[in-house]
Tab-separated table of C-alpha atoms in Angstrom:
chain	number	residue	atom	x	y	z
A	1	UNK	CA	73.115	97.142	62.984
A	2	UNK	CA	70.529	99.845	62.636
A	3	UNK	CA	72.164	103.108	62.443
A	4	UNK	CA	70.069	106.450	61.731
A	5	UNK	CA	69.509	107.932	58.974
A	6	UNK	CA	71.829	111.174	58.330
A	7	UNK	CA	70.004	114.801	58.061
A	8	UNK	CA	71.009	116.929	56.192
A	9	UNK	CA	72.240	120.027	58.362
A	10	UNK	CA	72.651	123.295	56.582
A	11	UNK	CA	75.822	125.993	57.205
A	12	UNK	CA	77.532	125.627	54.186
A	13	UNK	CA	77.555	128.100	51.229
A	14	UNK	CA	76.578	125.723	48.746
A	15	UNK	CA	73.309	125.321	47.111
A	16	UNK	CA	70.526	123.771	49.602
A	17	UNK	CA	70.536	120.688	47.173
A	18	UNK	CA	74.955	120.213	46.658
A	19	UNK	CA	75.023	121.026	50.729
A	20	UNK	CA	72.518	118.590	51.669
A	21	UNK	CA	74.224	115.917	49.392
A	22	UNK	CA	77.459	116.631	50.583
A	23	UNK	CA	75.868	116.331	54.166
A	24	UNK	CA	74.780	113.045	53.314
A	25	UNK	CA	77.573	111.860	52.138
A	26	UNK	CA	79.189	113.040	54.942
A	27	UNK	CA	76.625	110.949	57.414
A	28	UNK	CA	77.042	107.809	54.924
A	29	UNK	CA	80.851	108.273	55.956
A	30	UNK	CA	80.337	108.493	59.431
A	31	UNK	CA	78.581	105.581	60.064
A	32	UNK	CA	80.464	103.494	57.236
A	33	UNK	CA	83.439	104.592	59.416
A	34	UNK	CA	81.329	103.644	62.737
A	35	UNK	CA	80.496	100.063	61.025
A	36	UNK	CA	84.485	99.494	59.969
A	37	UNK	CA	85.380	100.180	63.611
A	38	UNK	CA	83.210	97.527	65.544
A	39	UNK	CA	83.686	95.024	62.346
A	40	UNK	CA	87.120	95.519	62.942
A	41	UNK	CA	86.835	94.753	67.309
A	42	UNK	CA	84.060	91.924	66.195
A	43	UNK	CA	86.661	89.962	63.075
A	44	UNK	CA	89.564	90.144	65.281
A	45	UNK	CA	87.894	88.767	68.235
A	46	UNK	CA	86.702	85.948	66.222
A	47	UNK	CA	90.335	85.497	64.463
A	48	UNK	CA	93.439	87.957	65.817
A	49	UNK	CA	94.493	86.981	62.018
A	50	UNK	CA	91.319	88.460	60.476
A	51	UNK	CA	92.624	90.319	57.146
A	52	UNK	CA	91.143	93.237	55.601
A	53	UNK	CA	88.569	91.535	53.296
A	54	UNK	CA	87.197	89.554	56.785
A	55	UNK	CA	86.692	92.863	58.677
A	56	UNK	CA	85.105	94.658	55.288
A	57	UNK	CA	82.856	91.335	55.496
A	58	UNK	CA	82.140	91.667	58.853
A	59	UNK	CA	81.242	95.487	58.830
A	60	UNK	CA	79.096	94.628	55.551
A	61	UNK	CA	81.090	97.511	53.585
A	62	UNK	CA	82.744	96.851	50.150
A	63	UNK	CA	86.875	96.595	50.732
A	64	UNK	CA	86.931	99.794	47.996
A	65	UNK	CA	84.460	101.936	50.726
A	66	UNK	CA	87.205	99.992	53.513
A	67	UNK	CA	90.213	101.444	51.865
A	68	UNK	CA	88.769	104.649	51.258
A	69	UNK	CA	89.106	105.182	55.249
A	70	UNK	CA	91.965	103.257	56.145
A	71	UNK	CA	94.811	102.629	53.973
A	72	UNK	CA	95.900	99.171	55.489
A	73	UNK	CA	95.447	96.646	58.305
A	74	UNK	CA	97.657	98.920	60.832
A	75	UNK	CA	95.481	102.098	60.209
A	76	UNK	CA	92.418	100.083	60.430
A	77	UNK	CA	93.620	98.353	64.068
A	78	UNK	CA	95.032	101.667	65.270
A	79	UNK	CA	91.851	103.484	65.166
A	80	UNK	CA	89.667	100.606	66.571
A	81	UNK	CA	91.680	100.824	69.630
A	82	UNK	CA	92.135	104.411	69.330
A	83	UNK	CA	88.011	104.491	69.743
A	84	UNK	CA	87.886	101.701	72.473
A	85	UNK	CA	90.526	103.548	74.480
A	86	UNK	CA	88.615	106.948	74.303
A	87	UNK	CA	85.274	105.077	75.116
A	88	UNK	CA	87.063	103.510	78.202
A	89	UNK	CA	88.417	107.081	79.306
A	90	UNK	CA	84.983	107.954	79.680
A	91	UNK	CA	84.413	104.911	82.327
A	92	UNK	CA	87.836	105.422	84.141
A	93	UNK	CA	87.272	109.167	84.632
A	94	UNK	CA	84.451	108.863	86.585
A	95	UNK	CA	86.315	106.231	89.137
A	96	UNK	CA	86.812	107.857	92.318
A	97	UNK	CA	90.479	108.657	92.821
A	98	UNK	CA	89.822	110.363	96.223
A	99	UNK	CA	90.003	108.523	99.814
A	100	UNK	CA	92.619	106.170	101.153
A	101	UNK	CA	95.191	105.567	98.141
A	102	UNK	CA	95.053	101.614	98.420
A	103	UNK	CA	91.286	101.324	98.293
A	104	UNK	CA	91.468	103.717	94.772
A	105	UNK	CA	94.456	102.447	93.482
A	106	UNK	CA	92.085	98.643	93.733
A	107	UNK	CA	89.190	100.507	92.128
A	108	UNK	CA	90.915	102.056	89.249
A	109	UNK	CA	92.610	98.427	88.676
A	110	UNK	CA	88.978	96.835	88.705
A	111	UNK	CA	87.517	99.143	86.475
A	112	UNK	CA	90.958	99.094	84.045
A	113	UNK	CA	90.481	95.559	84.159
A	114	UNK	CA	87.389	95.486	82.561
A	115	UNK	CA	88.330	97.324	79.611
A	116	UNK	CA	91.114	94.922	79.335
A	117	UNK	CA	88.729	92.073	79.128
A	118	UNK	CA	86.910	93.927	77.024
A	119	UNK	CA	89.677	94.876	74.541
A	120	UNK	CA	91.767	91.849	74.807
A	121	UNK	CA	91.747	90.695	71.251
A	122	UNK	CA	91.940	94.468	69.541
A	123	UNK	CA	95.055	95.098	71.741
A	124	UNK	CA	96.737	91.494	71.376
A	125	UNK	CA	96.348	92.613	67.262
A	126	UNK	CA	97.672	95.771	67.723
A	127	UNK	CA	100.465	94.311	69.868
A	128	UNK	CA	101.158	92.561	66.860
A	129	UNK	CA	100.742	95.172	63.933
A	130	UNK	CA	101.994	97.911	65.704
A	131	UNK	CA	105.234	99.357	67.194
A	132	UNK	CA	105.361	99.247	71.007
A	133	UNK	CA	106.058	102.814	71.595
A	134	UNK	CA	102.952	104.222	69.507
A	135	UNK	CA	100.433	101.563	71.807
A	136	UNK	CA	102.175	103.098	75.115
A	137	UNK	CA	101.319	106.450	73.642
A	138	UNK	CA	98.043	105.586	73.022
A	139	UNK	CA	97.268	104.550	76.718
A	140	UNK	CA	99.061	107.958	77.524
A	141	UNK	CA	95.734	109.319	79.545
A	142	UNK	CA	94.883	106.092	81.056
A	143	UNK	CA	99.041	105.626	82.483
A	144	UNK	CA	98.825	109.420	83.801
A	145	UNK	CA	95.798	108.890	85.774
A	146	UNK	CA	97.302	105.638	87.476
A	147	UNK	CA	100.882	107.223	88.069
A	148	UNK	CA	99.244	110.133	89.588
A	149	UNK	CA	97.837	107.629	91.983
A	150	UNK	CA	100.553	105.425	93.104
A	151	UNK	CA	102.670	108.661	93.635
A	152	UNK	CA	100.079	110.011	96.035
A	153	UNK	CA	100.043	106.567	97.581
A	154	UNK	CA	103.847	106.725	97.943
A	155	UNK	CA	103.403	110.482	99.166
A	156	UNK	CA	101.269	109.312	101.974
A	157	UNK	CA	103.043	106.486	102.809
A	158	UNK	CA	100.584	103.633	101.626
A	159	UNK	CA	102.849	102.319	99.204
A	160	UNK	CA	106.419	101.959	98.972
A	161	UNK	CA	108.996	104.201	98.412
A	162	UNK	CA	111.982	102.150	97.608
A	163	UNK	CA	111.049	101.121	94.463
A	164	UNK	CA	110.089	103.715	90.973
A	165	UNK	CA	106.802	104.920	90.852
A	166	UNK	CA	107.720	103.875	86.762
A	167	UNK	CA	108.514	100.191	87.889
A	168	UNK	CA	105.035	99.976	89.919
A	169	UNK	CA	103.370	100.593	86.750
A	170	UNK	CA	105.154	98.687	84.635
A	171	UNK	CA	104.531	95.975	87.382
A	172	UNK	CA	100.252	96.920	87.282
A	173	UNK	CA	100.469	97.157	83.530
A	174	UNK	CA	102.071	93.730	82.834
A	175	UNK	CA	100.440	91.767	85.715
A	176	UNK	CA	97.053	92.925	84.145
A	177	UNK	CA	97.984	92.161	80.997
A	178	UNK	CA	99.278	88.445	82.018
A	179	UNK	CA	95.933	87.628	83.503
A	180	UNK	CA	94.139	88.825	79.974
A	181	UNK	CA	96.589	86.526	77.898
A	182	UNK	CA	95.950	83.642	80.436
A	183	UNK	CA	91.982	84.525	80.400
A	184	UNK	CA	92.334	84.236	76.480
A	185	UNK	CA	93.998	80.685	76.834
A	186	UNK	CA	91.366	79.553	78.974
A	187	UNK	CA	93.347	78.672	82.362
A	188	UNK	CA	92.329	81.930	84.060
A	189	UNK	CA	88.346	82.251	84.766
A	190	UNK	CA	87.748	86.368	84.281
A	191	UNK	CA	85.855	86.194	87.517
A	192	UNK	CA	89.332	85.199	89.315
A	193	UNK	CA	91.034	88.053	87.811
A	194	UNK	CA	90.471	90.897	89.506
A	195	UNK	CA	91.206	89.247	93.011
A	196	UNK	CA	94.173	87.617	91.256
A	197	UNK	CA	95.426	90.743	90.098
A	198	UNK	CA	95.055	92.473	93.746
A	199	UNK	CA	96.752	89.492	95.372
A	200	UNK	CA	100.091	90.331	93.825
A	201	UNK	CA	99.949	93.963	93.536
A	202	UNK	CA	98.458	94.848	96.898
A	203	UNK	CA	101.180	93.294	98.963
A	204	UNK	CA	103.730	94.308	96.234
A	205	UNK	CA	103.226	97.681	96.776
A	206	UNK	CA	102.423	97.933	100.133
A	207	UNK	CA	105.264	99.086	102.404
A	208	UNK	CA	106.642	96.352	104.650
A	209	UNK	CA	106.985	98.782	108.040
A	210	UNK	CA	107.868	95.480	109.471
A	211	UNK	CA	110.374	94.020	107.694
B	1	UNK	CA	134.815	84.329	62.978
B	2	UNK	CA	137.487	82.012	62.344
B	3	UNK	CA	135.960	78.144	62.259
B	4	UNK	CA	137.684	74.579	62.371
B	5	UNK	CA	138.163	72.995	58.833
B	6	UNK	CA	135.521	69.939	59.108
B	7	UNK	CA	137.837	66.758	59.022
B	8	UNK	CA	136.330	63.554	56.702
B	9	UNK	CA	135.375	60.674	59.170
B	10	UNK	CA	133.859	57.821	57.465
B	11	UNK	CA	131.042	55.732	58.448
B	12	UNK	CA	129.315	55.460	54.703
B	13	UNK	CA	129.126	52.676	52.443
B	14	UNK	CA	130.543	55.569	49.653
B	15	UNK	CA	133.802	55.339	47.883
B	16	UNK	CA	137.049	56.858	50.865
B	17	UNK	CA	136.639	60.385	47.935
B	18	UNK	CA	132.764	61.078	47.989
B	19	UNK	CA	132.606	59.812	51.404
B	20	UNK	CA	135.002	62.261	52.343
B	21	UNK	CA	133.012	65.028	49.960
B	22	UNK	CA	130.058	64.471	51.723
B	23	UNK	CA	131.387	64.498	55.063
B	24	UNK	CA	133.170	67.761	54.086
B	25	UNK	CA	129.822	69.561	53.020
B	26	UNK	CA	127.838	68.475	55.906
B	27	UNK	CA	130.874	70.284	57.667
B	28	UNK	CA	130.395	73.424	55.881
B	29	UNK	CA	126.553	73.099	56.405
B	30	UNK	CA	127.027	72.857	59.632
B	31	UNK	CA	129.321	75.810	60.203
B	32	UNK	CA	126.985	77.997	57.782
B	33	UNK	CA	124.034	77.535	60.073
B	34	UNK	CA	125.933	78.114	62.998
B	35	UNK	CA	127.136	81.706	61.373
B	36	UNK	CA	123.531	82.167	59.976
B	37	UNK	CA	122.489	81.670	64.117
B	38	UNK	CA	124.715	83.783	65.541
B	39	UNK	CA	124.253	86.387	62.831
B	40	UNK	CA	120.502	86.406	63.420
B	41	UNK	CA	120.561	87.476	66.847
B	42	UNK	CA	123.785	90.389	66.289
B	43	UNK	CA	121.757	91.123	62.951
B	44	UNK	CA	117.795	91.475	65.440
B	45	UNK	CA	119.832	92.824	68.546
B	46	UNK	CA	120.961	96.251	66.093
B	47	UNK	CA	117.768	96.252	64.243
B	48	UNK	CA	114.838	94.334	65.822
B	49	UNK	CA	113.389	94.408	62.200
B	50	UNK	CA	116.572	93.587	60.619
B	51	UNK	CA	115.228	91.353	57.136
B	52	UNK	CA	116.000	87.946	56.093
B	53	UNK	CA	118.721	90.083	53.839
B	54	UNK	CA	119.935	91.617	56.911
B	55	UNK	CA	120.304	88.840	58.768
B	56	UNK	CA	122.322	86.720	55.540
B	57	UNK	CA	124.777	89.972	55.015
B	58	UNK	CA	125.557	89.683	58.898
B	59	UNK	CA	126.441	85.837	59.074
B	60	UNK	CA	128.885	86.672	55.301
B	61	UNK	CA	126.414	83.860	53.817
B	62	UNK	CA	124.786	84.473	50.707
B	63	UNK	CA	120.815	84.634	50.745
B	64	UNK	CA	120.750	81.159	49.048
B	65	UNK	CA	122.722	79.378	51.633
B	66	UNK	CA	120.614	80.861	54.211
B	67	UNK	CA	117.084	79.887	52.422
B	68	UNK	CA	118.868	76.378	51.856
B	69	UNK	CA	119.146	76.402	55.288
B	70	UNK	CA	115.798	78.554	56.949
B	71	UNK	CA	112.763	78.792	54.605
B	72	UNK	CA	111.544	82.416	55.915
B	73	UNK	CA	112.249	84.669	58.548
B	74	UNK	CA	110.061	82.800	60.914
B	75	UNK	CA	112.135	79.706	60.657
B	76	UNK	CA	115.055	81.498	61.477
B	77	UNK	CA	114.136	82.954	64.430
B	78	UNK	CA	112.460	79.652	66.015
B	79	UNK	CA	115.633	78.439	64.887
B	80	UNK	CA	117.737	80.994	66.901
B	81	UNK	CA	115.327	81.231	69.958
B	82	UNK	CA	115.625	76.790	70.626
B	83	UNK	CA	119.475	77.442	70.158
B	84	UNK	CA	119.559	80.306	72.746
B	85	UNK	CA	116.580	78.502	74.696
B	86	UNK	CA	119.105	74.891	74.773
B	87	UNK	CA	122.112	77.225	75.814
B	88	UNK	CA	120.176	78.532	78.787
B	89	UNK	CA	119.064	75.052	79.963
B	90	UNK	CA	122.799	74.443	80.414
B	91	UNK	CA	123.151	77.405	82.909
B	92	UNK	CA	119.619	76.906	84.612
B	93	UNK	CA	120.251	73.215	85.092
B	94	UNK	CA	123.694	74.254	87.527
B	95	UNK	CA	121.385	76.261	89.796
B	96	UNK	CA	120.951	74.586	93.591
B	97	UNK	CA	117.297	74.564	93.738
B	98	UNK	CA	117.593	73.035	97.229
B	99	UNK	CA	117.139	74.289	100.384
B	100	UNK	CA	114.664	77.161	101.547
B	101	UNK	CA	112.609	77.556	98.910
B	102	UNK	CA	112.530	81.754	98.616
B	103	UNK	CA	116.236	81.623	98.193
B	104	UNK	CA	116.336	78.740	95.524
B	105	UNK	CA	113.205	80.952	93.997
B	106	UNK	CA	115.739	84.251	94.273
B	107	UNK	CA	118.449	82.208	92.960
B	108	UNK	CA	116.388	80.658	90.100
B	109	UNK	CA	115.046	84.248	88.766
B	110	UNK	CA	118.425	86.117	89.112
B	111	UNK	CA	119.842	82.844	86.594
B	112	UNK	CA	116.788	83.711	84.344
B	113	UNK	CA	117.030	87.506	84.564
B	114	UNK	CA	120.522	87.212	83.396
B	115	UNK	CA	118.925	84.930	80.397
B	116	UNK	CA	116.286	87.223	79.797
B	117	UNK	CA	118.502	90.316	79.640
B	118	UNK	CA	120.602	88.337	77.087
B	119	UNK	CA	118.075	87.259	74.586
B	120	UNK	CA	115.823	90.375	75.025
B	121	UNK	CA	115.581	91.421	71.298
B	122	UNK	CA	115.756	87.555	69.937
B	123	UNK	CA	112.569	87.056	72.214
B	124	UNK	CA	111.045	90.541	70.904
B	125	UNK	CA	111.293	89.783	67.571
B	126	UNK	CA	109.999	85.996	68.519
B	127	UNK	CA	106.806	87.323	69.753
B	128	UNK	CA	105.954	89.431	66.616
B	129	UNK	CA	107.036	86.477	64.652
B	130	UNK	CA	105.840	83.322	66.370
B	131	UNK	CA	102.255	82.130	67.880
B	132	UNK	CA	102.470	82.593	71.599
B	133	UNK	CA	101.737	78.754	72.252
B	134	UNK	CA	105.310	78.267	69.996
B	135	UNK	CA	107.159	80.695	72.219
B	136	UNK	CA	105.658	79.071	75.150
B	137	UNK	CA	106.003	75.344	74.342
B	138	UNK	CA	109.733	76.319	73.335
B	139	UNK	CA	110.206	77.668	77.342
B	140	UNK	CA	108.542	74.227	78.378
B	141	UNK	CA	111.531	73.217	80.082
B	142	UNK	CA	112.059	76.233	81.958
B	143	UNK	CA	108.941	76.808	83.010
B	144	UNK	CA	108.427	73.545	84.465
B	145	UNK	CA	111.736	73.965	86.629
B	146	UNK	CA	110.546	76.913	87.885
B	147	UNK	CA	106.523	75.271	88.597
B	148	UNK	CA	108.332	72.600	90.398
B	149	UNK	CA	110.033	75.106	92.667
B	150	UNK	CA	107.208	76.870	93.281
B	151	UNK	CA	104.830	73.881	94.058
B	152	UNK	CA	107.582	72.732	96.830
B	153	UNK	CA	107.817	76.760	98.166
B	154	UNK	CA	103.217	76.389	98.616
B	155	UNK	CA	103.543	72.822	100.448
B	156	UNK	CA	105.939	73.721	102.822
B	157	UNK	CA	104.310	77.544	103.638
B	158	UNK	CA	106.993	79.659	102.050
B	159	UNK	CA	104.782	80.935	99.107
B	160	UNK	CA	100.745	81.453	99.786
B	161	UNK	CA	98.641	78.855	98.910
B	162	UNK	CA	95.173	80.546	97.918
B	163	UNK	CA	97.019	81.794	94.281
B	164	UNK	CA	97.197	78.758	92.209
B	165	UNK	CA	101.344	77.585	90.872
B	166	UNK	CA	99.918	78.837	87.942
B	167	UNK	CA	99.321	82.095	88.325
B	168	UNK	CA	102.419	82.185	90.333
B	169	UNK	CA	104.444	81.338	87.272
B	170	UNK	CA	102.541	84.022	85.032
B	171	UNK	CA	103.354	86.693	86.923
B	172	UNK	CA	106.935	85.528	87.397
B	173	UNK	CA	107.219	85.577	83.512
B	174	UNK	CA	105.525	88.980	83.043
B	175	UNK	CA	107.483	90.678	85.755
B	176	UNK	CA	111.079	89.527	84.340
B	177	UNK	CA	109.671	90.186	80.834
B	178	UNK	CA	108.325	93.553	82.076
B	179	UNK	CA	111.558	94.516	82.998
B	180	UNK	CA	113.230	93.420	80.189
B	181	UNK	CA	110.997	96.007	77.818
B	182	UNK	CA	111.968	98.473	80.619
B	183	UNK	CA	115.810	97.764	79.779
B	184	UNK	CA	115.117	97.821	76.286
B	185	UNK	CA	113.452	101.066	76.113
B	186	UNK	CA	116.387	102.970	78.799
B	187	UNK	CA	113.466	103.233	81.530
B	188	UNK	CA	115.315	100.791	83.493
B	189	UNK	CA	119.133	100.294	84.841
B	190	UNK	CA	119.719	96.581	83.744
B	191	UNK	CA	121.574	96.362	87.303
B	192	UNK	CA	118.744	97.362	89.192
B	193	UNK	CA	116.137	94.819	87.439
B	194	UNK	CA	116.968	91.515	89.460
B	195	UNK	CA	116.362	93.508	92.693
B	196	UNK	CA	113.286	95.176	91.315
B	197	UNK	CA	112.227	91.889	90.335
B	198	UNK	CA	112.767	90.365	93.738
B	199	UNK	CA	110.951	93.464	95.500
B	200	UNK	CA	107.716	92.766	93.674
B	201	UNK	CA	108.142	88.868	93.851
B	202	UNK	CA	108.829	88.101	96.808
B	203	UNK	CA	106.311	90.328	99.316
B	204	UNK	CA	103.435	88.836	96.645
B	205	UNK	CA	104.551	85.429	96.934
B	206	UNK	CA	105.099	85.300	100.532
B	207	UNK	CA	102.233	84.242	102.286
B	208	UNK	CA	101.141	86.982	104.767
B	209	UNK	CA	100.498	84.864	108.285
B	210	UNK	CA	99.916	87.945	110.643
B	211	UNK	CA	97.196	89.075	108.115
């Protein structure tokens, strides 16, 4: 991957030649640190099981120059998804939350769902390497944004009531989840999941006036 | 836990004494792995991390009984899941799947909710532990009770028909499992889940005619 080179940018009260080193080395951390990170995303969507010495391998840095910015496998997964989850905050934000709460509650799910495709293997390995509790955290931003929506849809009536908002996304959460583990086993086609997805939640949350 | 003393029965070609011997350790055997069982899922339920160590001090075996009987951790907990799985097949297979086909389908998920709720931290510790196709294969039976009742619900119109059985079942198994983690982390009243369960369900299930 061509990355560019570092220059050297002053502000330091060093020597021009010790700050411009030290800038450089900074740079040569940055992208090392760049490289580890989509190694990391590229190893463990080859093999969830990739270890260490595959992702150093794979991001084309010595394990020493690995170790040197993440102490083990958990650090190493953490901050992979950590990155993916702030790159995907950048998509989500600019989904339209405004409008009829049903119609942005299925656009936030269709654009959520592409991250999910997209991070499917970095989350299943985090799933695995790290505790529950620290992945929900992580996806704090990303769960406020989509409570805040179902409890204006339950506000204004479009979804219902009788149930938690917490429940309704727990219920979005594992039902997009479940299509990503049955994309990754092959009896899901990703083009099917988005509509599959809506199918259950839409009538799931939709308030049976009816009934 | 107070066990019955194994009595000798015969059946070898070995002298009445060593005949007896034998018949008397496969006894004790027998009983040890049934402590070193039950003490794996009191030992995982406590601490879902609980060690191999944990898990031997728990069933009052020492650590080489339980390696003579499990070779790792992993073993032990495959072990403990098929036992809990076989005990559930008893109490699924009593459930009256005929009739309408929503109420055999409420029926059939209050059964497994109950199952679920049981073996929550067994499963947990399962899923960091085992390959997903294991966990799965091991819920074979299950799952195909539940396909079956949910193929006969689509041919005679009580569940829609343009969702394939299969992604029926998935999100059946990733709503009760959502709500299990919702249990487990005091987000959710365990009395409320089969009815929470049901209100999602059902309404996506439920093919919408006057739509």
């Amino acid at each position: 991957m061509p990355t560019k080179k570092g220059t050297a940018s002053g502000g330091t009260r060093r020597t021009p030649a010790t700050g411009s080193r030290a800038a450089n080395q900074r740079a040569d951390a940055q992208r090392n640190r760049a490289k580890i990170l989509a190694g990391t995303v590229t190893a463990i969507s080859r093999n969830p099981d990739a270890s260490v010495a595959d992702i150093a391998a794979e991001a084309g840095v010595g394990r020493v120059t690995l170790y040197g910015h993440f102490q083990n496998r958990a650090e190493l997964i953490e901050a992979a998804l950590m990155d993916s989850l702030e790159r995907g905050e950048d998509v989500l934000s600019e989904v339209p939350l405004d409008g009829e709460a049903a119609a942005a509650f299925q656009r936030l799910v269709a654009s959520s769902w592409v991250l999910v495709d997209q991070s499917r293997a970095l989350l299943a390995a985090a799933q695995k390497e790290l505790p529950a509790a620290r992945i929900r955290e992580l996806h704090e931003n990303a769960e406020a944004r989509m409570r805040g929506l179902l409890l204006r849809g339950q506000r204004e009536g479009a979804f219902r009531v009788d149930l938690p908002v917490s429940w309704l996304l727990t219920t979005t959460h594992v039902v997009m989840n479940g299509a990503s583990e049955e994309v990754r086993i092959g009896r899901l086609d990703p083009e099917d999941a988005p509509r599959f997805i809506d199918a259950i939640l839409l009538p799931a949350f939709t308030q049976k006036r009816d009934r």
